[in-house]
Tab-separated table of C-alpha atoms in Angstrom:
chain	number	residue	atom	x	y	z
A	304	MET	CA	8.117	32.026	6.532
A	305	LEU	CA	10.335	30.195	4.059
A	306	ASP	CA	13.819	31.158	2.913
A	307	VAL	CA	15.498	28.996	0.305
A	308	THR	CA	18.996	30.448	0.018
A	309	ASN	CA	21.482	29.439	-2.705
A	310	LEU	CA	20.159	25.914	-2.447
A	311	GLU	CA	21.848	23.308	-4.602
A	312	LYS	CA	21.439	19.579	-4.894
A	313	VAL	CA	23.747	17.670	-7.193
A	314	TYR	CA	23.321	13.994	-7.989
A	315	THR	CA	26.439	12.303	-9.356
A	316	LYS	CA	26.989	9.104	-11.306
A	317	SER	CA	28.389	7.269	-8.301
A	318	ARG	CA	30.381	7.781	-5.113
A	319	PHE	CA	33.597	7.482	-7.126
A	320	ASP	CA	32.610	9.026	-10.429
A	321	ARG	CA	31.506	12.552	-9.441
A	322	THR	CA	30.192	13.488	-12.882
A	323	PRO	CA	26.907	15.313	-12.209
A	324	THR	CA	23.773	13.625	-13.543
A	325	PHE	CA	21.268	16.141	-12.166
A	326	ARG	CA	21.611	19.591	-10.608
A	327	LEU	CA	18.773	21.445	-8.839
A	328	THR	CA	19.283	25.075	-7.839
A	329	ALA	CA	16.812	27.311	-6.015
A	330	ASP	CA	16.859	30.713	-4.380
A	331	PHE	CA	13.552	32.263	-3.291
A	332	THR	CA	11.665	33.567	-0.290
A	333	VAL	CA	8.014	33.348	0.737
A	334	GLU	CA	7.166	36.008	3.312
A	335	ASN	CA	3.490	35.379	4.093
A	336	PRO	CA	0.948	32.564	4.486
A	337	GLY	CA	-0.528	31.545	1.148
A	338	ILE	CA	-1.106	28.803	-1.404
A	339	VAL	CA	1.722	28.306	-3.875
A	340	GLY	CA	1.263	26.133	-6.958
A	341	MET	CA	4.290	24.155	-8.068
A	342	MET	CA	4.473	22.793	-11.594
A	343	GLY	CA	7.032	21.392	-13.946
A	344	PRO	CA	7.689	18.429	-16.220
A	345	ASN	CA	8.415	14.947	-14.847
A	346	GLY	CA	11.982	14.646	-13.640
A	347	SER	CA	12.459	18.415	-13.324
A	348	GLY	CA	13.117	18.212	-9.575
A	349	LYS	CA	9.767	19.045	-7.923
A	350	THR	CA	9.769	16.184	-5.444
A	351	THR	CA	13.485	16.693	-4.729
A	352	LEU	CA	12.746	20.349	-3.928
A	353	PHE	CA	9.952	19.232	-1.556
A	354	GLU	CA	12.356	16.806	0.119
A	355	LEU	CA	14.966	19.550	0.534
A	356	ILE	CA	12.401	21.946	2.010
A	357	THR	CA	11.127	19.353	4.499
A	358	GLY	CA	14.682	18.350	5.355
A	359	SER	CA	14.436	14.651	4.469
A	360	ASN	CA	17.005	15.105	1.687
A	361	ALA	CA	20.258	16.939	2.465
A	362	PRO	CA	21.394	19.756	0.136
A	363	THR	CA	24.819	19.809	-1.518
A	364	ALA	CA	24.995	23.526	-0.702
A	365	GLY	CA	22.757	26.315	0.599
A	366	GLU	CA	20.091	26.519	3.298
A	367	VAL	CA	16.370	26.138	3.859
A	368	THR	CA	14.967	28.188	6.722
A	369	VAL	CA	11.397	27.532	7.889
A	370	ALA	CA	9.924	29.945	10.443
A	371	GLY	CA	13.437	31.119	11.262
A	372	ARG	CA	14.981	27.661	11.715
A	373	ASN	CA	17.439	25.936	9.427
A	374	ILE	CA	15.443	22.762	8.713
A	375	HIS	CA	18.556	20.624	8.279
A	376	LYS	CA	19.706	21.463	11.813
A	377	VAL	CA	16.396	20.445	13.405
A	378	ARG	CA	16.008	16.977	14.970
A	379	THR	CA	14.932	14.543	12.224
A	380	ASP	CA	11.972	13.333	14.291
A	381	GLN	CA	10.664	16.904	14.642
A	382	ARG	CA	11.223	18.308	11.151
A	383	ASP	CA	7.629	17.551	10.178
A	384	ARG	CA	6.521	19.892	12.974
A	385	LEU	CA	7.865	22.646	10.718
A	386	ALA	CA	7.352	21.316	7.200
A	387	ILE	CA	5.294	18.260	6.304
A	388	HIS	CA	5.423	16.421	2.970
A	389	TYR	CA	2.258	14.584	1.919
A	390	HIS	CA	3.783	12.131	-0.535
A	391	GLN	CA	2.332	10.457	-3.538
A	392	SER	CA	1.663	7.051	-2.049
A	393	TYR	CA	4.345	5.187	-4.034
A	394	GLN	CA	6.992	7.835	-3.768
A	395	VAL	CA	8.275	7.950	-0.205
A	396	ARG	CA	12.067	7.968	-0.351
A	397	HIS	CA	14.034	7.341	2.792
A	398	PHE	CA	17.295	9.111	3.542
A	399	ARG	CA	19.734	8.386	6.321
A	400	SER	CA	20.846	11.055	8.731
A	401	PHE	CA	24.200	10.470	10.394
A	402	LYS	CA	24.041	13.176	13.056
A	403	PRO	CA	22.334	12.065	16.290
A	404	ASN	CA	19.109	13.892	17.155
A	405	ALA	CA	20.483	14.781	20.587
A	406	LEU	CA	22.957	17.114	18.858
A	407	MET	CA	20.263	18.871	16.826
A	408	GLU	CA	17.732	21.622	17.573
A	409	PRO	CA	14.069	21.146	18.566
A	410	ALA	CA	11.438	22.258	16.017
A	411	GLY	CA	9.762	24.705	18.400
A	412	SER	CA	6.399	24.133	16.716
A	413	ASP	CA	3.603	21.646	17.341
A	414	TYR	CA	1.729	21.842	14.051
A	415	PRO	CA	3.508	22.238	10.707
A	416	VAL	CA	4.080	25.740	9.373
A	417	LEU	CA	4.566	24.465	5.814
A	418	HIS	CA	2.300	21.870	4.177
A	419	LEU	CA	3.595	20.391	0.928
A	420	PHE	CA	1.106	18.342	-1.086
A	421	ASP	CA	2.731	16.196	-3.758
A	422	GLU	CA	0.308	15.666	-6.648
A	423	PRO	CA	-2.986	15.274	-4.796
A	424	GLN	CA	-5.451	13.225	-6.823
A	425	PHE	CA	-8.138	15.511	-8.176
A	426	ASN	CA	-11.100	13.501	-9.403
A	427	THR	CA	-14.382	15.156	-10.352
A	428	GLN	CA	-16.356	11.951	-9.766
A	429	ASP	CA	-16.330	11.899	-5.999
A	430	GLY	CA	-16.507	15.564	-5.034
A	431	TYR	CA	-13.512	15.497	-2.681
A	432	ILE	CA	-11.887	18.368	-4.606
A	433	GLY	CA	-14.132	20.892	-2.874
A	434	PHE	CA	-13.170	19.650	0.590
A	435	MET	CA	-9.495	19.617	-0.374
A	436	LEU	CA	-9.573	23.192	-1.677
A	437	ASP	CA	-11.413	24.397	1.435
A	438	PHE	CA	-8.761	22.660	3.556
A	439	PHE	CA	-5.921	24.441	1.725
A	440	ARG	CA	-7.694	27.756	2.284
A	441	ARG	CA	-8.248	26.983	5.954
A	442	LEU	CA	-4.552	26.194	6.439
A	443	ARG	CA	-3.649	29.503	4.794
A	444	ASP	CA	-6.170	31.402	6.948
A	445	GLN	CA	-4.568	29.806	10.021
A	446	GLY	CA	-1.264	31.355	8.990
A	447	ARG	CA	0.268	28.311	7.224
A	448	LEU	CA	2.052	28.141	3.921
A	449	VAL	CA	0.695	25.561	1.465
A	450	PHE	CA	2.636	24.196	-1.506
A	451	LEU	CA	0.588	22.327	-4.053
A	452	CYS	CA	2.534	20.285	-6.580
A	453	VAL	CA	0.206	19.652	-9.513
A	454	HIS	CA	0.701	17.936	-12.805
A	455	PRO	CA	-2.223	19.170	-14.907
A	456	ASN	CA	-3.374	16.662	-17.490
A	457	GLU	CA	-7.030	17.652	-17.671
A	458	ARG	CA	-8.537	21.038	-18.273
A	459	PHE	CA	-10.281	21.127	-14.912
A	460	HIS	CA	-6.876	20.746	-13.223
A	461	LEU	CA	-6.010	24.188	-14.589
A	462	GLU	CA	-9.334	25.511	-13.305
A	463	ILE	CA	-8.390	24.225	-9.857
A	464	VAL	CA	-4.929	25.769	-10.061
A	465	GLU	CA	-6.361	29.106	-11.147
A	466	GLU	CA	-8.988	29.001	-8.379
A	467	ILE	CA	-6.725	28.059	-5.500
A	468	CYS	CA	-3.111	29.108	-6.117
A	469	GLU	CA	-2.086	32.680	-5.352
A	470	SER	CA	1.480	32.415	-6.628
A	471	PHE	CA	3.542	29.828	-8.474
A	472	ILE	CA	6.883	28.128	-8.680
A	473	PHE	CA	7.873	26.590	-11.979
A	474	VAL	CA	10.580	23.931	-11.955
A	475	ASN	CA	12.294	23.074	-15.208
A	476	LYS	CA	15.433	20.965	-15.652
A	477	GLY	CA	16.523	21.706	-12.102
A	478	SER	CA	15.968	25.453	-12.262
A	479	VAL	CA	13.342	27.003	-9.998
A	480	THR	CA	11.442	30.159	-11.051
A	481	PRO	CA	9.045	31.930	-8.662
A	482	LEU	CA	6.092	33.603	-10.422
A	483	PRO	CA	3.810	36.110	-8.647
A	484	ASP	CA	0.415	35.003	-10.024
A	485	TYR	CA	-1.514	32.888	-12.538
A	486	ALA	CA	-1.091	35.404	-15.379
A	487	ALA	CA	2.668	35.483	-14.838
A	488	MET	CA	2.742	31.692	-14.835
A	489	LEU	CA	0.889	31.604	-18.158
A	490	ALA	CA	3.299	34.219	-19.554
A	491	HIS	CA	6.363	32.166	-18.546
A	492	GLU	CA	7.519	30.460	-21.746
A	493	PRO	CA	8.673	27.100	-20.241
A	494	ALA	CA	5.306	26.890	-18.390
A	495	ARG	CA	3.427	27.557	-21.646
A	496	ALA	CA	5.418	24.846	-23.381
A	497	TYR	CA	4.729	22.437	-20.497
A	498	LEU	CA	0.983	23.118	-20.437
A	499	GLY	CA	0.844	23.040	-24.246
A	500	ASP	CA	-2.430	21.591	-25.459
A	501	LEU	CA	-4.267	22.295	-22.215
A	502	LEU	CA	-3.971	26.029	-22.900
A	503	THR	CA	-5.218	25.718	-26.454
A	504	GLU	CA	-8.057	23.427	-25.430
A	505	ARG	CA	-8.952	25.887	-22.727
A	506	ALA	CA	-8.929	28.817	-25.119
A	507	ALA	CA	-11.134	26.804	-27.453
B	319	MET	CA	-20.882	17.051	26.199
B	320	ALA	CA	-19.994	14.690	23.374
B	321	LEU	CA	-20.190	10.960	24.158
B	322	PHE	CA	-16.943	10.242	22.310
B	323	GLU	CA	-14.183	12.690	21.598
B	324	ALA	CA	-10.761	12.555	19.991
B	325	GLN	CA	-8.416	15.513	20.228
B	326	ASN	CA	-5.332	16.165	18.118
B	327	LEU	CA	-4.513	12.515	17.402
B	328	ARG	CA	-1.205	11.915	15.678
B	329	LYS	CA	0.191	8.645	14.351
B	330	ARG	CA	3.251	7.835	12.250
B	331	PHE	CA	4.355	4.537	10.747
B	332	GLY	CA	8.073	5.227	10.377
B	333	ALA	CA	8.435	8.357	8.235
B	334	ARG	CA	4.923	8.027	6.872
B	335	VAL	CA	2.331	10.464	8.148
B	336	VAL	CA	-0.731	8.375	8.924
B	337	LEU	CA	-2.727	10.602	11.243
B	338	GLU	CA	-1.916	14.266	11.746
B	339	ASN	CA	-3.957	16.234	14.239
B	340	ILE	CA	-7.288	14.354	13.991
B	341	SER	CA	-10.091	15.693	16.154
B	342	LEU	CA	-13.590	14.210	16.222
B	343	SER	CA	-16.615	14.760	18.385
B	344	ILE	CA	-19.522	12.297	18.373
B	345	GLU	CA	-22.737	13.278	20.135
B	346	ASP	CA	-24.822	10.702	21.996
B	347	GLY	CA	-27.566	9.112	19.863
B	348	THR	CA	-26.240	10.277	16.501
B	349	VAL	CA	-24.820	8.618	13.394
B	350	HIS	CA	-21.394	10.055	12.670
B	351	GLY	CA	-19.881	9.321	9.272
B	352	ILE	CA	-16.228	9.199	8.294
B	353	MET	CA	-15.386	9.364	4.631
B	354	GLY	CA	-12.279	9.915	2.580
B	355	PRO	CA	-10.400	8.624	-0.455
B	356	ASN	CA	-8.404	5.379	-0.440
B	357	GLY	CA	-5.374	5.595	1.814
B	358	ALA	CA	-6.683	8.696	3.601
B	359	GLY	CA	-6.233	7.117	7.037
B	360	LYS	CA	-9.843	6.180	7.830
B	361	THR	CA	-9.219	2.638	9.027
B	362	THR	CA	-6.069	3.634	10.947
B	363	CYS	CA	-8.192	6.303	12.591
B	364	PHE	CA	-10.685	3.569	13.639
B	365	HIS	CA	-7.811	1.413	14.901
B	366	VAL	CA	-6.576	4.288	17.052
B	367	LEU	CA	-10.069	5.201	18.305
B	368	THR	CA	-10.741	1.589	19.346
B	369	GLY	CA	-7.358	0.892	20.917
B	370	HIS	CA	-5.832	-1.310	18.208
B	371	HIS	CA	-3.054	1.261	17.722
B	372	ALA	CA	-1.872	3.668	20.391
B	373	PRO	CA	-1.653	7.266	19.145
B	374	ASP	CA	1.762	8.995	19.191
B	375	ALA	CA	0.040	12.083	20.560
B	376	GLY	CA	-3.476	13.245	21.385
B	377	ARG	CA	-6.302	12.259	23.689
B	378	ILE	CA	-9.448	10.126	23.386
B	379	THR	CA	-12.334	10.373	25.842
B	380	PHE	CA	-15.496	8.305	26.129
B	381	ALA	CA	-18.350	9.360	28.426
B	382	GLY	CA	-15.957	11.772	30.106
B	383	ARG	CA	-13.245	9.146	30.778
B	384	ASP	CA	-9.797	9.264	29.244
B	385	ILE	CA	-9.332	6.034	27.248
B	386	THR	CA	-6.127	7.016	25.410
B	387	GLY	CA	-3.736	4.070	25.136
B	388	LYS	CA	-6.163	1.542	26.612
B	389	LYS	CA	-6.161	-1.955	25.114
B	390	PRO	CA	-8.977	-3.052	22.746
B	391	HIS	CA	-10.495	-5.418	25.325
B	392	GLN	CA	-10.523	-2.693	27.993
B	393	ILE	CA	-12.190	-0.317	25.560
B	394	ALA	CA	-14.726	-2.968	24.546
B	395	ARG	CA	-15.685	-3.534	28.190
B	396	MET	CA	-16.404	0.170	28.596
B	397	GLY	CA	-19.157	-0.025	25.959
B	398	ILE	CA	-17.351	0.568	22.682
B	399	SER	CA	-17.821	-2.022	19.978
B	400	ARG	CA	-16.559	-2.295	16.407
B	401	SER	CA	-16.720	-4.262	13.207
B	402	PHE	CA	-13.892	-4.744	10.722
B	403	GLN	CA	-13.629	-4.151	6.998
B	404	ILE	CA	-12.676	-7.804	6.525
B	405	MET	CA	-15.313	-10.129	7.930
B	406	ASN	CA	-14.519	-11.797	11.209
B	407	LEU	CA	-17.093	-14.539	11.635
B	408	PHE	CA	-16.811	-18.133	12.748
B	409	ASP	CA	-18.066	-19.643	9.501
B	410	ASP	CA	-18.169	-23.246	10.682
B	411	THR	CA	-20.523	-22.527	13.554
B	412	VAL	CA	-24.196	-21.640	13.454
B	413	VAL	CA	-25.295	-18.016	13.375
B	414	ILE	CA	-26.422	-17.898	16.987
B	415	GLU	CA	-23.065	-19.189	18.253
B	416	ASN	CA	-21.296	-16.221	16.712
B	417	VAL	CA	-23.499	-13.963	18.808
B	418	ILE	CA	-23.333	-16.084	21.971
B	419	LEU	CA	-19.531	-15.970	21.893
B	420	ALA	CA	-19.724	-12.172	21.982
B	421	LEU	CA	-22.217	-11.974	24.873
B	422	PRO	CA	-20.678	-10.622	28.076
B	423	GLU	CA	-22.595	-13.232	30.129
B	424	PHE	CA	-20.869	-15.977	28.147
B	425	ARG	CA	-17.421	-14.416	28.201
B	426	SER	CA	-17.428	-13.615	31.909
B	427	SER	CA	-18.565	-17.089	33.013
B	428	GLY	CA	-15.825	-18.846	31.021
B	429	LEU	CA	-18.241	-21.450	29.729
B	430	ASN	CA	-17.026	-24.231	27.506
B	431	PRO	CA	-18.707	-23.481	24.171
B	432	ILE	CA	-19.050	-27.086	23.111
B	433	ARG	CA	-20.655	-28.412	26.292
B	434	ASP	CA	-22.651	-25.583	27.726
B	435	VAL	CA	-23.979	-23.197	25.151
B	436	PHE	CA	-26.955	-25.091	23.844
B	437	GLY	CA	-28.173	-26.087	27.297
B	438	ASN	CA	-28.289	-22.492	28.497
B	439	THR	CA	-31.674	-21.078	27.522
B	440	ALA	CA	-30.915	-17.654	29.025
B	441	LEU	CA	-27.916	-17.251	26.702
B	442	ILE	CA	-29.924	-18.445	23.739
B	443	ASP	CA	-32.795	-16.053	24.461
B	444	ARG	CA	-30.357	-13.157	24.817
B	445	ALA	CA	-28.626	-14.050	21.527
B	446	LEU	CA	-31.962	-14.421	19.745
B	447	ALA	CA	-32.959	-10.968	20.980
B	448	VAL	CA	-29.743	-9.533	19.512
B	449	LEU	CA	-30.300	-11.371	16.224
B	450	ASP	CA	-33.836	-10.032	16.165
B	451	GLN	CA	-32.446	-6.462	16.239
B	452	VAL	CA	-30.696	-7.090	12.924
B	453	GLY	CA	-33.500	-9.195	11.416
B	454	LEU	CA	-31.639	-12.496	11.609
B	455	ALA	CA	-33.572	-14.379	14.334
B	456	HIS	CA	-35.098	-16.692	11.706
B	457	ARG	CA	-31.589	-17.695	10.554
B	458	ALA	CA	-30.272	-18.421	14.051
B	459	TRP	CA	-29.644	-22.115	13.554
B	460	GLU	CA	-28.140	-22.006	10.081
B	461	LYS	CA	-24.413	-22.213	9.427
B	462	ALA	CA	-22.830	-18.744	9.286
B	463	ALA	CA	-21.064	-19.697	6.045
B	464	ALA	CA	-24.451	-20.403	4.403
B	465	LEU	CA	-25.739	-16.826	4.815
B	466	PRO	CA	-25.806	-14.506	1.821
B	467	TYR	CA	-23.235	-11.717	1.943
B	468	GLY	CA	-25.647	-8.990	3.079
B	469	GLU	CA	-26.864	-11.113	5.991
B	470	ARG	CA	-23.283	-11.894	6.954
B	471	ARG	CA	-22.721	-8.153	7.263
B	472	ALA	CA	-25.835	-7.943	9.444
B	473	LEU	CA	-24.479	-10.820	11.555
B	474	GLU	CA	-21.227	-8.903	12.037
B	475	ILE	CA	-23.269	-5.991	13.319
B	476	ALA	CA	-25.139	-8.376	15.651
B	477	VAL	CA	-21.786	-9.575	17.017
B	478	ALA	CA	-20.811	-5.934	17.607
B	479	LEU	CA	-24.147	-5.279	19.371
B	480	ALA	CA	-24.032	-8.386	21.579
B	481	PRO	CA	-21.966	-6.741	24.356
B	482	GLU	CA	-24.639	-4.001	24.604
B	483	PRO	CA	-22.320	-1.173	23.664
B	484	ARG	CA	-23.155	2.515	23.879
B	485	ILE	CA	-21.284	3.256	20.681
B	486	VAL	CA	-20.657	1.025	17.657
B	487	PHE	CA	-17.911	1.649	15.097
B	488	LEU	CA	-18.625	0.081	11.700
B	489	ASP	CA	-15.826	-0.099	9.121
B	490	GLU	CA	-17.244	0.023	5.576
B	491	PRO	CA	-20.373	-2.026	6.261
B	492	THR	CA	-21.548	-1.763	2.627
B	493	SER	CA	-18.303	-3.137	1.219
B	494	GLY	CA	-19.123	-5.907	-1.251
B	495	LEU	CA	-22.898	-5.393	-1.028
B	496	GLY	CA	-25.259	-5.034	-3.981
B	497	THR	CA	-27.974	-2.373	-4.260
B	498	ASP	CA	-30.724	-4.293	-2.447
B	499	ALA	CA	-28.456	-5.455	0.370
B	500	THR	CA	-27.131	-1.881	0.786
B	501	ARG	CA	-30.693	-0.605	1.040
B	502	ALA	CA	-31.517	-3.271	3.660
B	503	LEU	CA	-28.398	-2.324	5.619
B	504	ALA	CA	-29.354	1.367	5.524
B	505	ASP	CA	-32.796	0.447	6.944
B	506	LEU	CA	-31.106	-1.597	9.670
B	507	ILE	CA	-28.776	1.251	10.687
B	508	ARG	CA	-31.677	3.718	10.612
B	509	ASP	CA	-33.499	1.385	12.998
B	510	LEU	CA	-30.467	0.960	15.292
B	511	ARG	CA	-29.788	4.696	15.588
B	512	ASN	CA	-32.547	5.011	18.187
B	513	ARG	CA	-30.722	2.631	20.501
B	514	TYR	CA	-27.013	3.168	19.816
B	515	THR	CA	-24.582	5.873	18.883
B	516	ILE	CA	-23.046	4.823	15.573
B	517	CYS	CA	-19.827	5.859	13.866
B	518	LEU	CA	-19.274	4.491	10.398
B	519	ILE	CA	-16.579	4.662	7.782
B	520	GLU	CA	-18.094	4.531	4.352
B	521	HIS	CA	-16.936	4.715	0.781
B	522	ASP	CA	-20.480	4.836	-0.536
B	523	MET	CA	-21.178	8.560	-0.207
B	524	ARG	CA	-24.863	8.305	-1.049
B	525	PHE	CA	-25.349	5.759	1.724
B	526	LEU	CA	-23.496	7.988	4.195
B	527	PHE	CA	-25.170	11.240	3.158
B	528	ASP	CA	-28.582	9.607	3.664
B	529	LEU	CA	-27.794	8.218	7.107
B	530	ALA	CA	-25.329	10.438	8.940
B	531	ASP	CA	-26.134	13.388	11.178
B	532	ARG	CA	-22.593	14.718	10.746
B	533	ILE	CA	-19.684	13.646	8.573
B	534	SER	CA	-15.930	14.059	9.042
B	535	VAL	CA	-14.015	14.063	5.766
B	536	ILE	CA	-10.552	12.585	6.276
B	537	HIS	CA	-7.641	13.026	3.894
B	538	TRP	CA	-3.883	13.098	4.459
B	539	GLY	CA	-4.576	11.764	7.952
B	540	GLN	CA	-6.457	14.931	8.893
B	541	VAL	CA	-10.055	16.028	9.166
B	542	ILE	CA	-10.226	18.274	6.121
B	543	ASP	CA	-13.917	19.042	6.611
B	544	GLU	CA	-16.650	18.298	9.136
B	545	ASN	CA	-20.283	19.204	8.673
B	546	THR	CA	-23.865	18.036	8.120
B	547	PRO	CA	-24.533	16.142	4.871
B	548	ALA	CA	-26.613	19.089	3.590
B	549	ASN	CA	-23.783	21.567	4.115
B	550	LEU	CA	-21.185	19.235	2.593
B	551	ARG	CA	-23.436	18.703	-0.400
B	552	ALA	CA	-23.641	22.450	-0.942
B	553	ASN	CA	-19.950	22.536	-1.930
B	554	LYS	CA	-19.771	23.421	-5.621
B	555	TRP	CA	-17.330	20.596	-6.443
B	556	VAL	CA	-19.617	18.067	-4.748
B	557	ALA	CA	-22.473	19.429	-6.841
B	558	ARG	CA	-20.325	18.845	-9.956
B	559	SER	CA	-19.520	15.275	-8.959
B	560	ALA	CA	-21.459	12.071	-9.520
B	561	LEU	CA	-22.964	12.602	-6.077
B	562	GLY	CA	-24.265	16.038	-7.048
B	563	GLU	CA	-26.120	14.586	-10.012
B	564	VAL	CA	-28.352	12.530	-7.762
B	565	ALA	CA	-28.690	15.154	-5.024
């Protein structure tokens, strides 16, 4: 469903000074519908990875293929028919595309195959969590792939992650590590360091 | 067949996903609730359903007729009425004038409001009957600005009812109301449900769960759940929430 192949995004100091300031690299494949949790410290590249997967941000090298189509070759106005990014409200970045849509491919899909949720607000006060989790499951059962970017800062956030996510991707300083399940995520040292006190509190 | 139906509505504002594949079905004579967190797309959904925004894709039908892309005034004439989250009353006029201005008899005859309204007993009787439905007949001749907030909300509903709609869309009617005024508004809507089909957006979940026959939960511009209040309440995370504590 999703092939991220030798993907690289390099940010440089300026157009003239090409000294890299940030480098994100990723290479992974997701074969089947499912719910993938994405975690990592602030500034590690999670949102940039989402932007590369949905095609709004162009890679320096490599490819993202969604349902067999290279997302960066699909018409810009149809890319969200393949992969849709639900932004944090204050974090929509706009990128320019120089190639005219007429020279690009159609999406060939009417409803997104990939749904990427960027830090949905989980709040135990209002009860929406239950509806949100059921929605993620329904998307998966309809054959979609759901990415859930979460930034756990409460213990119940980990409960949610454990309940809903079937596999994980941990992003740390621009490096992307796929992990097959919750136990593997907890065994991954950078993830343990990131979750820190939440794990101890939970154990207590 | 449902009285009002929306199928696969999609709306974008630039790159921002506002509505993505919204489908709703409202049965005749029911109260249908719409709830969702801030920024979920509830009000935009209302704007699209009532013709204030045209959808980028999808179809809306009312009483079997396709109303997709029709203008708000065309939709209003078909029997669809709405209120807004921000109050839209003529504060400097008396209560009854607000209602008279919304009466189809007044609008179609092109009467001059200053000269003709108060000499036309038929219009006044009609407006008083509408005000009576929302319990405001005794306030008919007071300035709209002088009404307490809860009664202003009721007056807004009267304005929405004046054209004798079949369906009324109410956008957050409890917004800004205290406990007593919210209770009075719930009684009013319970009373109106026998005469109108009602669709309401509400933040106050307790209010909605008590009134609605079915509720659509909207988030990320999509219907993420749709069910009866009892079934929605059964969700374990709802039971854990502040709402669950009073259930």
